[in-house]
PDB file of C-alpha atoms in Angstrom:
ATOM      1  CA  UNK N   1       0.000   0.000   0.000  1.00 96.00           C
ATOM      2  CA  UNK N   2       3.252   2.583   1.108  1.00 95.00           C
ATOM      3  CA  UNK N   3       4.571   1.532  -2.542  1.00 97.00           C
ATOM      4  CA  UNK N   4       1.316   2.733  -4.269  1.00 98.00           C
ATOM      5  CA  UNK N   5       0.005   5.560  -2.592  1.00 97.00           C
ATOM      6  CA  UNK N   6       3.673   7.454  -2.534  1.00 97.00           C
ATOM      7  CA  UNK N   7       3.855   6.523  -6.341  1.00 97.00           C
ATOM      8  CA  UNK N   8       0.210   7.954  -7.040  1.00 97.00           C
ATOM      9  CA  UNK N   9       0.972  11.136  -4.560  1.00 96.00           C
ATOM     10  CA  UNK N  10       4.322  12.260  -6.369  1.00 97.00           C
ATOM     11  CA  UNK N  11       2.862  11.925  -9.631  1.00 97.00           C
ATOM     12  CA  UNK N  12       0.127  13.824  -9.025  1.00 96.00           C
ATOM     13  CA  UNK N  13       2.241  16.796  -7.480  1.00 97.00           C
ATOM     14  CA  UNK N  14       4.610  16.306 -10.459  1.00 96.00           C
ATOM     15  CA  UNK N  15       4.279  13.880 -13.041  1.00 96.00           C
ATOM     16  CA  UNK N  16       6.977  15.381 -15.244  1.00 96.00           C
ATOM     17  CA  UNK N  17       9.275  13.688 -12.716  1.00 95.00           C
ATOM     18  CA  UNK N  18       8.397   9.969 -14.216  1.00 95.00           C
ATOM     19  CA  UNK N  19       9.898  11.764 -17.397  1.00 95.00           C
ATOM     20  CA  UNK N  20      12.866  10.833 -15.209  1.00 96.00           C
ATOM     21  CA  UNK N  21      12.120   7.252 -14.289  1.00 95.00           C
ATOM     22  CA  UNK N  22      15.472   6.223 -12.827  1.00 95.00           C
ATOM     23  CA  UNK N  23      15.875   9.019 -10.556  1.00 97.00           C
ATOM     24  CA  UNK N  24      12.074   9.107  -9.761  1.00 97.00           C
ATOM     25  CA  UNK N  25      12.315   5.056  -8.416  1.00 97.00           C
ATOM     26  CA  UNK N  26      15.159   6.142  -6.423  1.00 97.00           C
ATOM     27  CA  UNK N  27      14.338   9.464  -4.966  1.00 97.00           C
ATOM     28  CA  UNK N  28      12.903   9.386  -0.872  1.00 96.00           C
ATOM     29  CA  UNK N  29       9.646   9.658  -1.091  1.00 96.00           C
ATOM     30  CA  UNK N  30       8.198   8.543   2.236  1.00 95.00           C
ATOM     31  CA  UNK N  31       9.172   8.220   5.662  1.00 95.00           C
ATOM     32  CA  UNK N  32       8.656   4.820   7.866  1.00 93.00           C
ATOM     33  CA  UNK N  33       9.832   4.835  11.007  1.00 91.00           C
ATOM     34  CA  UNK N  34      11.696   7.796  10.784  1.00 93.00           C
ATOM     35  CA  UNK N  35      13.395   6.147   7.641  1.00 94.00           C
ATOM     36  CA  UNK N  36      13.147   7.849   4.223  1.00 96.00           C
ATOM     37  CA  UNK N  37      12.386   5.535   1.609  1.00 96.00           C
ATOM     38  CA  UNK N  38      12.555   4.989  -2.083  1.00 97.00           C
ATOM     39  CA  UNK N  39      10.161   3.479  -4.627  1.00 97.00           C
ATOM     40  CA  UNK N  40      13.190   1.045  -5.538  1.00 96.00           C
ATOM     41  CA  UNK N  41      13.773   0.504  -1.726  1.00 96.00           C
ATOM     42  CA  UNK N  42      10.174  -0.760  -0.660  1.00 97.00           C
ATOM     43  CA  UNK N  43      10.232  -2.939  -3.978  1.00 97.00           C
ATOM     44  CA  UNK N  44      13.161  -4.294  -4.673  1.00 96.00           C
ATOM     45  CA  UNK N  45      14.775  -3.595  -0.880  1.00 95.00           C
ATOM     46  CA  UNK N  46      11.941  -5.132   1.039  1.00 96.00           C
ATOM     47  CA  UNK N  47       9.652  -6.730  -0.974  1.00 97.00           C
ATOM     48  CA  UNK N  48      11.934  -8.614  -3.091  1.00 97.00           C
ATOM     49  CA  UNK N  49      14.327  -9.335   0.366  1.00 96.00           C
ATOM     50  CA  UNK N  50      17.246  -7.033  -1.830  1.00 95.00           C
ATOM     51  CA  UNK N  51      17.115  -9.634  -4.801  1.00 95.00           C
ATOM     52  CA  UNK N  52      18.731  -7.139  -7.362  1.00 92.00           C
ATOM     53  CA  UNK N  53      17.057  -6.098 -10.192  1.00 91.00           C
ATOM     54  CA  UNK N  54      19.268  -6.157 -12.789  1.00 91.00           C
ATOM     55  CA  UNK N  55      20.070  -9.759 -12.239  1.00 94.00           C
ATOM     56  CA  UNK N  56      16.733 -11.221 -13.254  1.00 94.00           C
ATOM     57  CA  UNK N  57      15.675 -11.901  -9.721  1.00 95.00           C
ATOM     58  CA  UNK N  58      18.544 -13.993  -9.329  1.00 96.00           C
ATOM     59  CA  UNK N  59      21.225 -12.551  -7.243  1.00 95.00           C
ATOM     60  CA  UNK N  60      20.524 -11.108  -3.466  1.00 93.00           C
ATOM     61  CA  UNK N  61      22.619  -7.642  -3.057  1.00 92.00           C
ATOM     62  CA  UNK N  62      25.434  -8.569  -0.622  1.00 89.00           C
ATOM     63  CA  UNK N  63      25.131  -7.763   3.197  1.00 84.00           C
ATOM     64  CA  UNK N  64      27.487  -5.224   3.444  1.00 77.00           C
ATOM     65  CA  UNK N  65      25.921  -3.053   0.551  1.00 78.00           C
ATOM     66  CA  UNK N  66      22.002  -3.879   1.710  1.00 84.00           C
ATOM     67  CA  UNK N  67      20.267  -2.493   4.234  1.00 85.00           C
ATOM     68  CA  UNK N  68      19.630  -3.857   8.256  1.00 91.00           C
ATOM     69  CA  UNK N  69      16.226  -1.585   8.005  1.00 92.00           C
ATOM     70  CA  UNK N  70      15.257  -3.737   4.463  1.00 92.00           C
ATOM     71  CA  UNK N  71      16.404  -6.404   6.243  1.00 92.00           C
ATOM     72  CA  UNK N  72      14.595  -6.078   9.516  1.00 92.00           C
ATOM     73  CA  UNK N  73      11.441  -5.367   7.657  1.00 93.00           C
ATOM     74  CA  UNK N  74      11.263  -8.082   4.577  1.00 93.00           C
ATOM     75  CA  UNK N  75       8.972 -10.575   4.436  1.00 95.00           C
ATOM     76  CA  UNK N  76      10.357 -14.143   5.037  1.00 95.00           C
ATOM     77  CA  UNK N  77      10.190 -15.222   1.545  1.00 95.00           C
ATOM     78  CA  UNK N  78       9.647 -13.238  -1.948  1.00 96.00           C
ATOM     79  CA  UNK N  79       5.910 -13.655  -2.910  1.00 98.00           C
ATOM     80  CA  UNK N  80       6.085 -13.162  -7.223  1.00 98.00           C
ATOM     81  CA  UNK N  81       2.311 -11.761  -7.060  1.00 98.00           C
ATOM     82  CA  UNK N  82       4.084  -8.245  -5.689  1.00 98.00           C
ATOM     83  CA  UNK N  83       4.114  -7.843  -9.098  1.00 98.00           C
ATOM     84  CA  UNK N  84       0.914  -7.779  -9.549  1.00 98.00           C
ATOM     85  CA  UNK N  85       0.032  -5.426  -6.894  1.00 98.00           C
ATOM     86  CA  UNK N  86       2.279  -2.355  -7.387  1.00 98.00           C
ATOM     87  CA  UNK N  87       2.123   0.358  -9.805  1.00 97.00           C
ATOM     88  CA  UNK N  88       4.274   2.554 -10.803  1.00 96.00           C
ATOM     89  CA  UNK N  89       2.334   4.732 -12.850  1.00 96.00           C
ATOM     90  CA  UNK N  90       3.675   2.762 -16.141  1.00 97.00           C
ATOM     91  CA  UNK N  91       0.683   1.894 -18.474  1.00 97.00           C
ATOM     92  CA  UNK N  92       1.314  -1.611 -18.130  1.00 98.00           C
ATOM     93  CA  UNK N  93       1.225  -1.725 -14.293  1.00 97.00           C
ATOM     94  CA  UNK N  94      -1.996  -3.349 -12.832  1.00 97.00           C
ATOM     95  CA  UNK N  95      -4.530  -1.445 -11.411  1.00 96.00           C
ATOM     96  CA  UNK N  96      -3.929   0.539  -8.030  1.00 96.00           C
ATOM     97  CA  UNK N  97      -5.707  -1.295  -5.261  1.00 96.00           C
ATOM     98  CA  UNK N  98      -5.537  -1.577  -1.369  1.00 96.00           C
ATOM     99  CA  UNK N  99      -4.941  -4.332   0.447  1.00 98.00           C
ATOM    100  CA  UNK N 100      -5.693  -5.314   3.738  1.00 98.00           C
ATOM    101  CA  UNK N 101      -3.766  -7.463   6.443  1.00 96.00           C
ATOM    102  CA  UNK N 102      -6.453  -9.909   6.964  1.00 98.00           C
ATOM    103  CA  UNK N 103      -6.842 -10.684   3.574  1.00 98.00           C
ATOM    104  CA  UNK N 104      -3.737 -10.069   1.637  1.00 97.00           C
ATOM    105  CA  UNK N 105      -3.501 -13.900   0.398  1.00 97.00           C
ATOM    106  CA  UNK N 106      -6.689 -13.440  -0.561  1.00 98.00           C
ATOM    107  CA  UNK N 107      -6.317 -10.345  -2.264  1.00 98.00           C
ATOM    108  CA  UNK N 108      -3.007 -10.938  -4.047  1.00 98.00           C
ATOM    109  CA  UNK N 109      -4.069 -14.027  -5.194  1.00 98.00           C
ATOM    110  CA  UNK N 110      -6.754 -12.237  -7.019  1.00 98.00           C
ATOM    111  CA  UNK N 111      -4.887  -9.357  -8.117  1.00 98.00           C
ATOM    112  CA  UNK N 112      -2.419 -11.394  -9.884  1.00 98.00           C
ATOM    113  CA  UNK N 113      -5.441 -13.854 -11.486  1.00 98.00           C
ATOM    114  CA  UNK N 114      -6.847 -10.405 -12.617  1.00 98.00           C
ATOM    115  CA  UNK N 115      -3.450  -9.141 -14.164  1.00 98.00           C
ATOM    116  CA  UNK N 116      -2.574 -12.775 -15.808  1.00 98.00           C
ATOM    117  CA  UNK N 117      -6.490 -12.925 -17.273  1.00 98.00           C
ATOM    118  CA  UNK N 118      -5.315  -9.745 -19.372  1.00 98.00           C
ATOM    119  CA  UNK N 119      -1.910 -10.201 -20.449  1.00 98.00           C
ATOM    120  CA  UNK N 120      -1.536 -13.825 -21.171  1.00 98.00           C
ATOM    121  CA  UNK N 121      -2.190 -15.391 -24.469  1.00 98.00           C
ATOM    122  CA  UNK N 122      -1.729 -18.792 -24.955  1.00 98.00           C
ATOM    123  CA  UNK N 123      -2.168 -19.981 -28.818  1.00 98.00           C
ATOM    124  CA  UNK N 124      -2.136 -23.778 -28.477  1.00 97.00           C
ATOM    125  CA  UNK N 125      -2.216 -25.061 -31.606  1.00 97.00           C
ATOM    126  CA  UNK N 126       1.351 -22.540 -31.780  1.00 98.00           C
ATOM    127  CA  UNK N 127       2.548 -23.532 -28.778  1.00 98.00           C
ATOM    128  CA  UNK N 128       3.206 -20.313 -27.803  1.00 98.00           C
ATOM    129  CA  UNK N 129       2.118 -17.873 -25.041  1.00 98.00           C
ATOM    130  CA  UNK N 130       2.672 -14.477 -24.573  1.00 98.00           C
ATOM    131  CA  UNK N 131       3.274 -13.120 -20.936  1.00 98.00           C
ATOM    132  CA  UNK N 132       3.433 -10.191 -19.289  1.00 98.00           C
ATOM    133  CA  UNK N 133       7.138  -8.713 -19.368  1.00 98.00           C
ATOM    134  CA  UNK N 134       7.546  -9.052 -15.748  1.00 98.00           C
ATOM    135  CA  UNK N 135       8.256 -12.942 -15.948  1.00 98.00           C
ATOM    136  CA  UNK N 136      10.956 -12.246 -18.011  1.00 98.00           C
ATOM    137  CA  UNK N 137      12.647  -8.921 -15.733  1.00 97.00           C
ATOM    138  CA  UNK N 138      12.212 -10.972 -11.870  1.00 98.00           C
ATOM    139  CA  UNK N 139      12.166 -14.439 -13.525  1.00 97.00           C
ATOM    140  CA  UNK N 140      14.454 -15.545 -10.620  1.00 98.00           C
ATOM    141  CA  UNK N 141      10.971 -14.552  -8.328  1.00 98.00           C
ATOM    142  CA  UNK N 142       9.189 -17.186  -9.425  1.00 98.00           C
ATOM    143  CA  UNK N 143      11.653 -20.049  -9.814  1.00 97.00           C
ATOM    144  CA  UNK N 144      13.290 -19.364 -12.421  1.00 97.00           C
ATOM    145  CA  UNK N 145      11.904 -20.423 -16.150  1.00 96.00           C
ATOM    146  CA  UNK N 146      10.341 -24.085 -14.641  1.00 97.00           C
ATOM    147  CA  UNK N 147       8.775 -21.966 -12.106  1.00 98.00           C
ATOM    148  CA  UNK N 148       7.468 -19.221 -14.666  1.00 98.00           C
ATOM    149  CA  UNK N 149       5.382 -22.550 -16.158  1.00 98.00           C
ATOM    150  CA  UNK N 150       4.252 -23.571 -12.502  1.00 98.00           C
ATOM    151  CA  UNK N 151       3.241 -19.982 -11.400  1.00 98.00           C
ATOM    152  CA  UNK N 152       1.042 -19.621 -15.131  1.00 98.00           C
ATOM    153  CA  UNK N 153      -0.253 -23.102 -14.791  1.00 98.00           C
ATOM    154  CA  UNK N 154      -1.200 -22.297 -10.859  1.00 98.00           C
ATOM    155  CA  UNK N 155      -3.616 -19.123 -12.004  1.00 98.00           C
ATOM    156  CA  UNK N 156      -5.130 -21.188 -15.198  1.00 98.00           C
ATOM    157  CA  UNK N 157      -3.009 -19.574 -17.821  1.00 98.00           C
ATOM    158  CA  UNK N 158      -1.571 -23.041 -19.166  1.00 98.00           C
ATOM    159  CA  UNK N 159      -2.921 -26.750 -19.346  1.00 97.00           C
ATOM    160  CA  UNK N 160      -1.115 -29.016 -17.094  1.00 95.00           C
ATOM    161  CA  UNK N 161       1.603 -30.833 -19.932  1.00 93.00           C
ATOM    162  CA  UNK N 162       2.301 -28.092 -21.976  1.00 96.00           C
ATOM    163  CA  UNK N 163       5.517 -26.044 -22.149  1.00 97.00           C
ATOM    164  CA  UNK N 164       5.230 -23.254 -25.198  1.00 98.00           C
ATOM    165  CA  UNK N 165       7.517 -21.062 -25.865  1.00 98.00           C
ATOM    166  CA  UNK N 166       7.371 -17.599 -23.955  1.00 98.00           C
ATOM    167  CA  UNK N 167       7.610 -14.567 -25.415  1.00 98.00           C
ATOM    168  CA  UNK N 168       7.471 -10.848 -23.467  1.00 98.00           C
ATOM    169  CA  UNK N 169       4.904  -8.272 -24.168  1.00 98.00           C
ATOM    170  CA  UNK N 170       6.591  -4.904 -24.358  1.00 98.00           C
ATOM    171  CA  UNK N 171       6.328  -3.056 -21.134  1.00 97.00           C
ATOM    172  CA  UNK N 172       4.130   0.297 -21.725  1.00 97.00           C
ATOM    173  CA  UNK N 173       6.148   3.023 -19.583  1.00 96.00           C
ATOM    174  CA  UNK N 174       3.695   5.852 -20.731  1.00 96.00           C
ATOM    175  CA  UNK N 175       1.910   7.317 -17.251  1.00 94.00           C
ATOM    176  CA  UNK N 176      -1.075   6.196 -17.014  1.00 87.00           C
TER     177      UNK N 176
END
């Protein structure tokens, strides 16, 4: 929820700054626990337990370099339907919602079902599918390419038995 609503309330009090996206992920933009925070440090710091995210989801930032307070506050494991939940103000980001301690399973699980239902194509008779783009970027987040198959199979994207090949939809960064 901190990820959305500080992405939604900077871009509406400047949205030339996305113009800018690489400084605008890593500017402060909120304060927890007397903390300032980045876009790229509640995402990629906390949410994705300092995976980096140049390296497909695959390599943790080293201990020295990531932060105790990322550390201190990361989930236990990385959850892949994160992606599904935040927006960044990119076109191709799902829809902002809220979500709510008591139901956040719940909710993410839907979220991402939501998000999959309208990016995935699957053309059997091609054997092909094309995905959203962030399988591809945080592959490592869902188990790597096997687990990319699980996780599409798991929200009724692909039959059980079939392994197409994947190919990315382009990401739309135009601010939506």
């Amino acid at each position: 929820n901190l990820y959305n609503a500080a992405t939604q309330r900077a871009l509406a009090a400047n949205p030339e700054q996305y113009d800018h996206r690489r400084q605008f992920f890593a500017a402060d933009l909120i304060t927890v626990a007397g903390r300032s925070l980045s876009l790229d440090d509640i995402e990629h710091g906390i949410l994705r337990r300092s995976y980096h995210r140049y390296s497909l989801g695959y390599l943790r930032v080293p201990r020295p370099v990531r932060s105790c307070f990322a550390d201190r506050h990361a989930p236990d494991e990385r959850d892949p339907r994160v992606h599904f939940a935040l927006n960044c103000g990119a076109g191709s980001c799902p829809p902002v919602a809220a979500y709510t301690r008591a139901a956040v399973d719940y909710q993410l699980d839907l979220a991402t079902r939501g998000y999959l239902d309208q990016t995935v194509d699957h053309d059997a008779e091609a054997g092909e599918a094309l995905v959203p783009r962030v399988l591809l970027w945080f592959r490592g987040d869902f188990g790597g390419k096997r687990g990319v198959y699980d996780f599409l199979r798991r929200y009724d994207q692909l039959p059980r038995g079939v392994t197409p090949s994947l190919s990315y939809r382009e990401w739309d960064w135009s601010l939506d």
